[in-house]
Short mmCIF file of C-alpha atoms and ligand atoms in Angstrom, two decimals:
data_model
loop_
_atom_site.label_atom_id
_atom_site.label_comp_id
_atom_site.label_asym_id
_atom_site.label_seq_id
_atom_site.Cartn_x
_atom_site.Cartn_y
_atom_site.Cartn_z
CA MET A 24 32.99 -23.61 3.90
CA ARG A 25 32.87 -19.97 3.75
CA LYS A 26 31.94 -17.74 7.14
CA ILE A 27 29.48 -15.21 7.09
CA SER A 28 28.62 -13.70 10.19
CA ALA A 29 24.95 -12.57 11.29
CA GLU A 30 26.53 -9.27 11.69
CA LYS A 31 26.88 -8.53 8.72
CA ILE A 32 23.33 -10.24 7.46
CA LYS A 33 22.14 -7.65 10.00
CA GLU A 34 23.96 -4.47 7.93
CA THR A 35 23.11 -5.80 4.74
CA ILE A 36 19.25 -6.05 5.23
CA GLU A 37 19.54 -2.67 7.62
CA SER A 38 21.42 -0.72 4.53
CA ILE A 39 18.28 -2.60 2.43
CA ILE A 40 15.19 -1.38 4.19
CA LEU A 41 17.09 2.26 4.77
CA GLU A 42 17.75 1.98 0.72
CA VAL A 43 14.49 0.64 -0.25
CA ALA A 44 12.42 3.03 1.93
CA PHE A 45 13.22 6.32 -0.34
CA ASN A 46 14.53 4.65 -3.26
CA LEU A 47 12.51 3.12 -6.04
CA PRO A 48 13.89 0.31 -7.94
CA GLU A 49 15.71 2.01 -11.49
CA ASP A 50 12.74 -0.61 -13.55
CA VAL A 51 10.40 0.51 -11.70
CA CYS A 52 10.57 4.72 -11.87
CA ALA A 53 11.33 4.51 -15.36
CA ALA A 54 8.00 1.78 -15.74
CA LEU A 55 6.28 4.82 -14.34
CA GLU A 56 7.56 7.36 -16.43
CA SER A 57 7.32 5.97 -19.42
CA ALA A 58 3.07 4.69 -17.48
CA HIS A 59 3.17 8.48 -17.39
CA LYS A 60 3.59 9.72 -21.05
CA LYS A 61 1.03 7.10 -22.24
CA GLU A 62 -1.42 7.50 -20.26
CA ALA A 63 -4.11 9.16 -21.70
CA SER A 64 -6.90 9.19 -19.01
CA LYS A 65 -6.74 13.09 -16.70
CA LEU A 66 -6.83 12.12 -13.67
CA GLY A 67 -4.86 9.13 -14.71
CA LYS A 68 -2.05 10.98 -15.93
CA SER A 69 -2.09 13.97 -13.19
CA ILE A 70 -2.21 10.48 -10.82
CA LEU A 71 0.74 9.07 -12.56
CA LYS A 72 2.87 12.74 -12.12
CA ASP A 73 2.24 12.71 -8.37
CA LEU A 74 3.75 9.39 -8.81
CA VAL A 75 6.96 10.25 -10.67
CA ASP A 76 7.25 13.16 -7.86
CA ASN A 77 6.76 11.52 -5.44
CA ILE A 78 10.42 10.14 -5.92
CA LYS A 79 12.64 13.20 -6.41
CA VAL A 80 11.32 14.19 -3.13
CA ALA A 81 10.91 10.69 -1.15
CA LYS A 82 15.09 10.06 -2.39
CA ASP A 83 15.64 14.36 -2.29
CA GLU A 84 13.92 14.61 0.83
CA LYS A 85 14.27 11.09 2.66
CA LEU A 86 10.84 10.80 2.59
CA PRO A 87 9.49 7.60 2.61
CA LEU A 88 8.01 6.93 -0.15
CA CYS A 89 4.70 5.49 1.02
CA GLN A 90 3.81 6.34 4.44
CA ASP A 91 2.87 2.25 4.71
CA THR A 92 6.26 1.02 4.53
CA GLY A 93 5.47 -2.16 4.72
CA PHE A 94 6.28 -5.85 6.13
CA VAL A 95 9.68 -7.06 5.56
CA VAL A 96 9.22 -10.09 3.42
CA ILE A 97 13.18 -12.00 3.03
CA PHE A 98 13.19 -14.84 0.33
CA MET A 99 17.72 -16.04 1.05
CA GLU A 100 19.72 -18.26 -0.70
CA ILE A 101 21.68 -20.15 1.77
CA GLY A 102 24.83 -22.00 -0.48
CA GLN A 103 26.09 -24.93 0.97
CA GLU A 104 28.74 -23.62 2.57
CA VAL A 105 28.44 -21.55 4.49
CA GLN A 106 28.61 -21.83 7.67
CA ILE A 107 26.56 -18.65 9.13
CA GLU A 108 28.20 -17.08 12.72
CA GLY A 109 26.03 -16.11 15.64
CA ASP A 110 22.09 -16.74 15.15
CA LEU A 111 20.26 -15.54 12.02
CA HIS A 112 17.23 -14.87 12.50
CA LYS A 113 17.88 -12.59 15.71
CA ALA A 114 20.09 -10.98 13.75
CA ILE A 115 17.25 -10.13 11.23
CA ASN A 116 14.89 -8.99 13.36
CA GLU A 117 17.94 -6.64 14.99
CA ALA A 118 18.47 -5.24 11.60
CA VAL A 119 15.02 -4.62 11.21
CA ALA A 120 13.93 -3.34 14.02
CA LYS A 121 16.75 -1.01 13.78
CA ALA A 122 16.15 0.82 10.33
CA TYR A 123 13.11 0.99 10.88
CA GLN A 124 13.80 3.23 14.06
CA GLU A 125 16.60 5.00 12.32
CA GLY A 126 14.99 6.00 9.33
CA TYR A 127 12.12 7.22 10.95
CA LEU A 128 9.63 4.60 9.02
CA ARG A 129 6.22 3.37 10.17
CA LYS A 130 6.06 0.20 12.40
CA SER A 131 2.64 -1.45 11.39
CA ILE A 132 3.09 -5.31 12.78
CA VAL A 133 1.27 -6.13 15.60
CA SER A 134 2.49 -9.36 17.82
CA ASP A 135 -1.06 -10.93 18.02
CA PRO A 136 -3.68 -11.40 14.98
CA ILE A 137 -6.70 -10.61 17.63
CA GLN A 138 -5.57 -8.87 20.21
CA ARG A 139 -3.71 -6.06 18.03
CA LYS A 140 -0.91 -4.50 19.83
CA ASN A 141 1.33 -2.34 17.65
CA SER A 142 5.52 -4.98 18.08
CA GLY A 143 7.09 -1.59 18.48
CA ASP A 144 9.29 -1.54 16.28
CA ASN A 145 8.50 -3.67 12.14
CA THR A 146 9.34 -6.72 13.74
CA PRO A 147 9.22 -9.66 13.66
CA ALA A 148 10.56 -9.94 9.78
CA ILE A 149 8.94 -13.31 7.82
CA VAL A 150 12.11 -15.00 6.29
CA TYR A 151 11.51 -17.99 2.93
CA THR A 152 15.45 -19.72 3.75
CA GLU A 153 16.44 -22.22 0.83
CA ILE A 154 19.95 -24.12 0.50
CA VAL A 155 21.17 -23.70 -2.66
CA PRO A 156 24.87 -25.20 -3.98
CA GLY A 157 27.14 -22.35 -3.39
CA ASP A 158 29.20 -20.13 -1.18
CA LYS A 159 27.08 -16.77 -0.63
CA ILE A 160 24.13 -15.63 1.09
CA LYS A 161 21.22 -14.39 -1.81
CA ILE A 162 19.18 -11.79 0.31
CA LYS A 163 15.80 -10.56 -1.67
CA LEU A 164 14.08 -8.15 0.62
CA LEU A 165 10.92 -6.53 -0.41
CA THR A 166 8.92 -4.62 2.06
CA LYS A 167 4.87 -4.70 1.74
CA GLY A 168 2.04 -2.78 2.57
CA GLY A 169 -1.28 -4.20 3.45
CA GLY A 170 -3.15 -2.24 1.11
CA ALA A 171 -2.18 -4.01 -2.21
CA GLU A 172 -1.34 -7.84 -0.25
CA ASN A 173 -4.96 -7.64 0.69
CA CYS A 174 -5.83 -7.70 -2.32
CA SER A 175 -4.54 -10.87 -3.14
CA ALA A 176 -6.19 -14.55 -3.16
CA ILE A 177 -5.92 -17.51 -3.97
CA ARG A 178 -7.71 -21.13 -5.51
CA MET A 179 -7.72 -24.27 -5.82
CA PHE A 180 -8.72 -24.93 -9.34
CA ASN A 181 -9.79 -28.37 -10.61
CA PRO A 182 -6.73 -30.30 -12.66
CA THR A 183 -8.95 -29.69 -16.18
CA VAL A 184 -9.84 -25.98 -16.41
CA GLY A 185 -7.03 -24.30 -18.67
CA ALA A 186 -5.57 -21.23 -19.10
CA GLU A 187 -8.40 -18.85 -19.50
CA GLU A 188 -9.77 -20.08 -16.35
CA ILE A 189 -6.64 -19.52 -14.43
CA GLU A 190 -6.83 -16.39 -16.86
CA LYS A 191 -10.63 -15.65 -15.25
CA PHE A 192 -9.62 -16.12 -11.93
CA VAL A 193 -6.35 -13.16 -12.21
CA ILE A 194 -8.50 -10.80 -13.65
CA GLU A 195 -11.48 -11.06 -11.39
CA THR A 196 -8.17 -10.11 -8.24
CA VAL A 197 -7.04 -7.25 -10.32
CA LYS A 198 -10.80 -6.16 -10.78
CA ASN A 199 -11.31 -6.86 -6.60
CA ALA A 200 -8.77 -4.99 -5.89
CA GLY A 201 -9.24 -2.05 -7.60
CA PRO A 202 -7.95 1.08 -6.43
CA ASN A 203 -7.84 0.41 -3.18
CA ALA A 204 -4.26 -2.24 -4.41
CA CYS A 205 -3.13 1.22 -5.54
CA PRO A 206 -2.62 1.07 -9.14
CA PRO A 207 -0.30 0.69 -11.35
CA ILE A 208 0.31 -2.45 -9.23
CA ILE A 209 2.60 -5.59 -10.32
CA VAL A 210 1.16 -8.62 -9.94
CA GLY A 211 2.01 -11.58 -9.34
CA ILE A 212 1.14 -15.44 -9.93
CA GLY A 213 2.33 -18.33 -7.79
CA ILE A 214 0.74 -21.73 -10.13
CA GLY A 215 1.22 -25.03 -9.64
CA GLY A 216 2.49 -26.69 -6.16
CA THR A 217 0.73 -26.27 -2.79
CA PHE A 218 -1.46 -23.83 -0.82
CA ASP A 219 1.23 -22.63 0.19
CA LYS A 220 3.88 -23.33 -1.98
CA ALA A 221 1.91 -21.25 -4.94
CA ALA A 222 1.51 -18.06 -2.66
CA GLN A 223 5.00 -18.06 -2.02
CA ILE A 224 6.24 -17.61 -5.63
CA ALA A 225 3.31 -15.69 -5.99
CA LYS A 226 5.14 -13.52 -3.60
CA LYS A 227 8.63 -14.61 -5.33
CA SER A 228 7.56 -13.69 -8.79
CA LEU A 229 7.12 -9.81 -7.76
CA PHE A 230 11.07 -9.31 -7.36
CA ARG A 231 11.51 -10.13 -11.42
CA LYS A 232 13.20 -6.50 -12.93
CA ILE A 233 9.85 -5.00 -14.99
CA GLY A 234 9.71 -5.73 -19.01
CA THR A 235 11.27 -9.32 -18.64
CA HIS A 236 9.28 -12.77 -19.12
CA ASN A 237 8.57 -16.56 -17.18
CA SER A 238 11.58 -18.47 -19.19
CA LYS A 239 9.22 -20.80 -20.41
CA PRO A 240 7.40 -19.71 -24.12
CA HIS A 241 3.85 -20.63 -22.68
CA ILE A 242 3.90 -18.96 -19.51
CA ALA A 243 5.06 -15.90 -20.71
CA LYS A 244 2.63 -16.13 -23.51
CA MET A 245 0.08 -15.86 -20.40
CA GLU A 246 1.56 -12.92 -18.83
CA GLU A 247 1.26 -10.96 -22.37
CA SER A 248 -2.17 -12.51 -22.17
CA LEU A 249 -3.38 -11.09 -18.60
CA LEU A 250 -1.73 -7.53 -19.41
CA GLY A 251 -2.90 -6.65 -21.79
CA LYS A 252 -6.32 -7.80 -20.47
CA ILE A 253 -5.40 -5.86 -17.30
CA ASN A 254 -4.85 -2.99 -18.42
CA LYS A 255 -8.03 -2.78 -20.97
CA THR A 256 -10.38 -2.90 -17.52
CA GLY A 257 -10.50 0.90 -17.13
CA ILE A 258 -9.92 0.48 -13.83
CA GLY A 259 -6.02 2.85 -14.59
CA PRO A 260 -4.29 4.41 -12.48
CA GLY A 261 -5.97 5.19 -8.95
CA GLY A 262 -8.47 3.72 -9.66
CA LEU A 263 -9.76 7.14 -11.49
CA GLY A 264 -9.84 5.67 -14.97
CA GLY A 265 -7.23 5.42 -17.69
CA LYS A 266 -4.88 2.60 -19.87
CA ILE A 267 -2.28 1.72 -17.38
CA THR A 268 -3.99 -0.29 -14.73
CA ALA A 269 -0.44 -2.89 -13.56
CA LEU A 270 3.78 -1.70 -14.46
CA ALA A 271 3.42 -6.10 -15.27
CA VAL A 272 2.65 -9.27 -14.68
CA ASN A 273 5.23 -12.20 -13.67
CA THR A 274 4.17 -15.76 -13.09
CA GLU A 275 6.64 -18.70 -11.50
CA THR A 276 4.98 -22.14 -11.56
CA PHE A 277 5.80 -25.57 -9.93
CA PRO A 278 5.11 -29.02 -10.39
CA CYS A 279 1.64 -30.14 -8.82
CA HIS A 280 -0.05 -33.28 -7.97
CA ILE A 281 -2.22 -34.79 -10.24
CA ALA A 282 -5.46 -33.88 -8.44
CA SER A 283 -4.53 -30.33 -7.96
CA LEU A 284 -3.84 -26.52 -9.21
CA PRO A 285 -3.95 -24.21 -7.26
CA VAL A 286 -3.24 -20.09 -8.32
CA ALA A 287 -2.31 -17.75 -5.66
CA VAL A 288 -2.56 -13.94 -7.03
CA ASN A 289 -0.39 -12.13 -4.57
CA ILE A 290 -0.87 -8.09 -5.82
CA GLU A 291 1.61 -5.33 -5.34
CA CYS A 292 1.69 -1.94 -5.27
CA HIS A 293 3.03 0.59 -7.39
CA SER A 294 5.33 1.96 -4.27
CA HIS A 295 6.98 -1.45 -5.40
CA ARG A 296 9.99 -1.49 -2.52
CA HIS A 297 12.44 -4.35 -3.11
CA LYS A 298 16.69 -4.92 -3.76
CA GLU A 299 18.50 -8.24 -4.12
CA VAL A 300 21.72 -8.27 -2.51
CA THR A 301 24.53 -10.77 -2.53
CA ILE A 302 27.29 -11.63 -0.10
CA MET B 3 -9.03 23.42 -9.36
CA LYS B 4 -11.34 24.22 -6.32
CA LYS B 5 -9.64 25.63 -2.73
CA ILE B 6 -11.87 24.80 0.26
CA THR B 7 -10.91 25.03 3.92
CA ALA B 8 -11.98 23.19 6.77
CA PRO B 9 -13.73 23.38 8.33
CA LEU B 10 -16.61 22.99 5.54
CA THR B 11 -19.22 23.89 5.18
CA ASP B 12 -23.14 23.49 3.35
CA LYS B 13 -22.24 25.88 0.62
CA ASP B 14 -18.48 24.36 0.50
CA MET B 15 -20.48 21.63 -0.27
CA GLN B 16 -22.85 22.36 -3.36
CA GLY B 17 -20.02 23.96 -5.42
CA LEU B 18 -18.08 19.91 -4.89
CA HIS B 19 -18.85 17.50 -7.91
CA ALA B 20 -17.61 14.26 -7.73
CA GLY B 21 -14.10 14.04 -10.54
CA ASP B 22 -13.82 17.47 -9.27
CA GLN B 23 -9.80 18.04 -8.85
CA ILE B 24 -9.04 20.31 -4.98
CA VAL B 25 -6.81 21.23 -3.39
CA ILE B 26 -7.31 21.58 0.51
CA SER B 27 -6.43 24.14 3.61
CA GLY B 28 -7.25 24.26 7.09
CA ILE B 29 -6.83 21.36 9.80
CA LEU B 30 -7.84 17.40 9.01
CA TYR B 31 -7.82 14.94 11.55
CA THR B 32 -6.08 11.63 11.08
CA ALA B 33 -7.89 8.34 12.11
CA ARG B 34 -7.24 4.74 10.68
CA ASP B 35 -8.78 1.24 11.90
CA ALA B 36 -8.29 1.03 15.93
CA ALA B 37 -9.19 4.80 16.34
CA HIS B 38 -11.84 4.43 14.70
CA LYS B 39 -12.56 1.43 17.09
CA LYS B 40 -12.48 3.47 20.10
CA MET B 41 -14.28 6.80 18.35
CA ALA B 42 -17.02 4.45 17.54
CA GLU B 43 -17.42 3.19 21.31
CA LEU B 44 -16.70 6.97 22.77
CA ILE B 45 -20.50 7.40 20.40
CA LYS B 46 -22.28 4.04 21.48
CA GLY B 47 -21.37 5.97 25.35
CA LYS B 48 -23.05 8.62 24.59
CA LYS B 49 -19.42 11.08 25.03
CA PRO B 50 -17.86 13.23 22.94
CA LEU B 51 -15.27 12.95 20.20
CA PRO B 52 -12.20 14.17 20.49
CA PHE B 53 -12.13 16.48 18.16
CA ASN B 54 -14.59 19.15 16.71
CA ALA B 55 -16.36 17.03 14.23
CA LYS B 56 -18.41 19.88 12.73
CA GLY B 57 -17.69 20.43 9.18
CA SER B 58 -14.56 18.40 10.00
CA ILE B 59 -12.63 16.52 6.94
CA ILE B 60 -11.34 12.78 8.34
CA PHE B 61 -8.36 12.17 7.05
CA TYR B 62 -7.39 7.93 6.72
CA ALA B 63 -4.31 7.61 7.17
CA GLY B 64 -1.13 6.56 9.28
CA PRO B 65 1.81 9.50 9.28
CA THR B 66 5.42 7.98 9.16
CA PRO B 67 7.70 9.50 12.06
CA ALA B 68 8.05 13.08 11.86
CA ARG B 69 12.58 13.60 11.57
CA PRO B 70 13.71 15.85 14.20
CA GLY B 71 13.07 19.58 13.21
CA LYS B 72 10.07 18.43 10.66
CA PRO B 73 6.20 18.50 10.96
CA ILE B 74 5.54 14.57 9.60
CA GLY B 75 7.00 11.86 8.57
CA ALA B 76 5.37 10.18 5.30
CA ILE B 77 1.36 11.00 4.84
CA GLY B 78 -0.95 9.27 2.16
CA PRO B 79 -3.97 7.52 2.44
CA THR B 80 -5.20 3.92 3.57
CA THR B 81 -8.18 2.26 2.04
CA ALA B 82 -11.15 4.11 3.03
CA LYS B 83 -13.48 1.17 2.81
CA ARG B 84 -11.70 -0.51 6.13
CA MET B 85 -13.58 2.55 8.14
CA ASP B 86 -17.19 1.81 6.03
CA SER B 87 -18.73 0.72 8.68
CA PHE B 88 -18.09 3.51 11.25
CA ALA B 89 -18.50 6.32 8.10
CA PRO B 90 -21.99 6.67 8.56
CA GLN B 91 -22.01 7.21 12.49
CA LEU B 92 -19.71 10.04 12.02
CA TYR B 93 -20.89 12.09 9.23
CA ALA B 94 -23.60 12.05 11.46
CA LYS B 95 -21.92 13.59 14.08
CA GLY B 96 -20.97 16.81 11.91
CA VAL B 97 -18.21 15.50 10.20
CA LYS B 98 -18.26 17.11 6.54
CA ALA B 99 -15.86 15.16 4.46
CA THR B 100 -13.04 11.84 5.07
CA LEU B 101 -10.65 11.81 2.85
CA GLY B 102 -8.52 8.81 1.68
CA LYS B 103 -8.82 5.84 -1.56
CA GLY B 104 -10.72 3.45 -2.34
CA ALA B 105 -14.23 2.66 -3.28
CA ARG B 106 -17.37 3.16 -0.49
CA SER B 107 -20.28 0.88 0.42
CA LYS B 108 -23.37 2.08 -0.60
CA GLU B 109 -24.28 2.77 3.07
CA VAL B 110 -21.12 5.61 3.45
CA LYS B 111 -23.07 7.10 -0.34
CA ALA B 112 -25.76 7.05 1.38
CA ALA B 113 -25.26 8.97 5.10
CA ILE B 114 -22.68 11.54 2.37
CA LYS B 115 -26.08 12.32 0.69
CA LYS B 116 -28.25 12.57 3.95
CA TYR B 117 -25.75 14.63 5.67
CA ARG B 118 -24.95 16.89 2.59
CA ALA B 119 -20.70 15.80 3.16
CA ALA B 120 -18.20 14.17 0.53
CA TYR B 121 -15.73 12.33 -0.07
CA PHE B 122 -12.57 12.70 -1.19
CA VAL B 123 -9.63 10.52 -2.55
CA ALA B 124 -5.55 11.41 -2.86
CA THR B 125 -3.37 9.37 -4.96
CA GLY B 126 -1.73 6.82 -2.65
CA GLY B 127 1.62 6.13 -2.54
CA ALA B 128 3.09 9.58 -2.84
CA ALA B 129 3.57 9.82 0.61
CA ALA B 130 6.82 11.79 0.73
CA LEU B 131 4.79 14.61 -2.19
CA LEU B 132 2.05 15.14 -0.05
CA ALA B 133 3.87 15.51 3.34
CA LYS B 134 4.82 18.36 2.18
CA LYS B 135 1.63 19.91 2.43
CA VAL B 136 1.27 19.75 5.67
CA LYS B 137 2.33 22.27 8.03
CA THR B 138 2.11 21.11 11.73
CA ALA B 139 1.09 17.76 13.22
CA LYS B 140 -0.37 17.32 17.14
CA VAL B 141 -1.13 14.47 18.62
CA ILE B 142 -4.82 15.08 20.02
CA ALA B 143 -6.21 11.43 21.05
CA TYR B 144 -4.74 8.28 21.62
CA PRO B 145 -1.02 8.38 21.35
CA GLU B 146 -0.60 5.05 22.50
CA LEU B 147 -1.69 4.14 19.52
CA GLY B 148 1.52 5.18 17.55
CA THR B 149 0.99 6.02 14.05
CA GLU B 150 -2.77 4.90 14.20
CA ALA B 151 -3.45 8.11 16.81
CA ILE B 152 -5.35 10.67 16.05
CA TYR B 153 -3.57 14.01 14.83
CA GLN B 154 -4.56 17.15 13.86
CA ILE B 155 -2.96 18.23 11.18
CA GLU B 156 -2.94 21.06 8.92
CA VAL B 157 -2.41 21.78 5.65
CA LYS B 158 -1.92 24.35 2.94
CA ASP B 159 -3.14 23.32 -0.99
CA PHE B 160 -3.82 19.41 0.15
CA PRO B 161 -3.98 18.12 -3.60
CA ALA B 162 -7.08 15.91 -3.29
CA ILE B 163 -10.03 14.93 -6.15
CA VAL B 164 -13.73 14.60 -5.16
CA ALA B 165 -14.17 10.67 -5.09
CA ILE B 166 -18.38 11.34 -4.08
CA ASP B 167 -20.32 14.64 -3.74
CA SER B 168 -22.90 15.75 -1.65
CA LYS B 169 -25.97 14.15 -3.90
CA GLY B 170 -24.23 10.81 -4.54
CA GLY B 171 -22.39 11.45 -7.36
CA ASP B 172 -19.47 9.00 -7.38
CA ILE B 173 -16.63 8.59 -9.07
CA PHE B 174 -16.43 4.84 -9.48
CA ASN B 175 -19.63 3.96 -10.15
CA GLU B 176 -18.95 6.59 -13.27
CA LYS B 177 -15.11 4.84 -13.71
CA LEU B 178 -15.64 1.22 -12.16
S1 SF4 C 414 -1.04 -0.31 -1.42
FE1 SF4 C 414 0.93 0.38 -1.52
S2 SF4 C 414 1.36 2.90 -2.40
FE2 SF4 C 414 -0.77 2.47 -1.59
S3 SF4 C 414 -1.13 3.13 0.74
FE3 SF4 C 414 -0.07 1.20 0.72
S4 SF4 C 414 2.22 0.68 0.55
FE4 SF4 C 414 1.33 2.51 -0.25
#
């Protein structure tokens, strides 16, 4: 048994939040820089220039990359040989409250979806825990903005439809998102499982490095085909026209029922603030 | 690059066309979902708005808190369509432009034409960069709403793009 204190988890989460609020992951920076070079449309290019410049200002001045500093979503893979000392969920939410206060980040969470009073400290976080072999804890953290999240969609398909129908749905979702999701976007797709599982793996797929593909060749092929088609929609950076609408299409799959074929599309904006840490 | 200064006049509006890149100086008022709901109640109750609407620009934004010594934290546009149901009555009160991201409804476009107003977009997710254009900021209404309060902010050369102009030209219709 390896003991890990809740305090240690708290410190780790706090430092991840304070890093991602001001620093985009390297692969996202590189993708935006290369998009800026490639984009031909005048307005599209000027949007991408703003995004590249924004990365530097955010980092140098410790100003959040985006004013929407998001909902904290955590995927935690906990080794079954780990014993957590202390209250895990309390530690996570204390970390969120502290980081959002100390980092001068925006508190964007309301405690009740109908009454809509702000919780005041950006808690609670959304936490998915998974028990895995080993004696480590892997924390994958994403701060998810509302604009892009609102453009997501899920559909329960007939199991007899083919890849083509699924692609159509993904493209329709991207078109509906249009400028609202702050393109260039990252498209997370979950195929299979149940209604909830599809949405969960769609979100989890967002952690993949830009430029990598699903290990299954037929899924990798679908990702490439979709990225090509999405970039032909002409939506472009900021939705103002151009050829760079998405930076990546990430897909995860899960086995499913003979009667089902759920497909979830989770839209993520270019302000793709996330990080993975193992303790 | 056209330069405009708020409050805006009818003459300012005539020179703006969908697709123009502009820089804005002067006063902007931030308001997002919750503040719009409150302003709609004021209008319904025939009470005055928290700011002088004539010629004004409403910025759909909720900033991050300012660090000590800074006027504001990060600030950038939020999705404008969530304010579509409120926008026509605000244009009717004299608001000359709104500033956000994304496309607008037919009703908003009709109101923009009717009141010879405009809708501008700014780069979504470039909020650190845009914050540098803000010189001063103060909450003028609804402090209890936190980031959703109405801030009066003074900007200098704040970059934007005309998305819908006073004649109904719409960059999103042309692109999509
Ligand atoms: S969609 Fe992303 S980049 Fe755009 S405003 Fe929201 S968090 Fe910021």
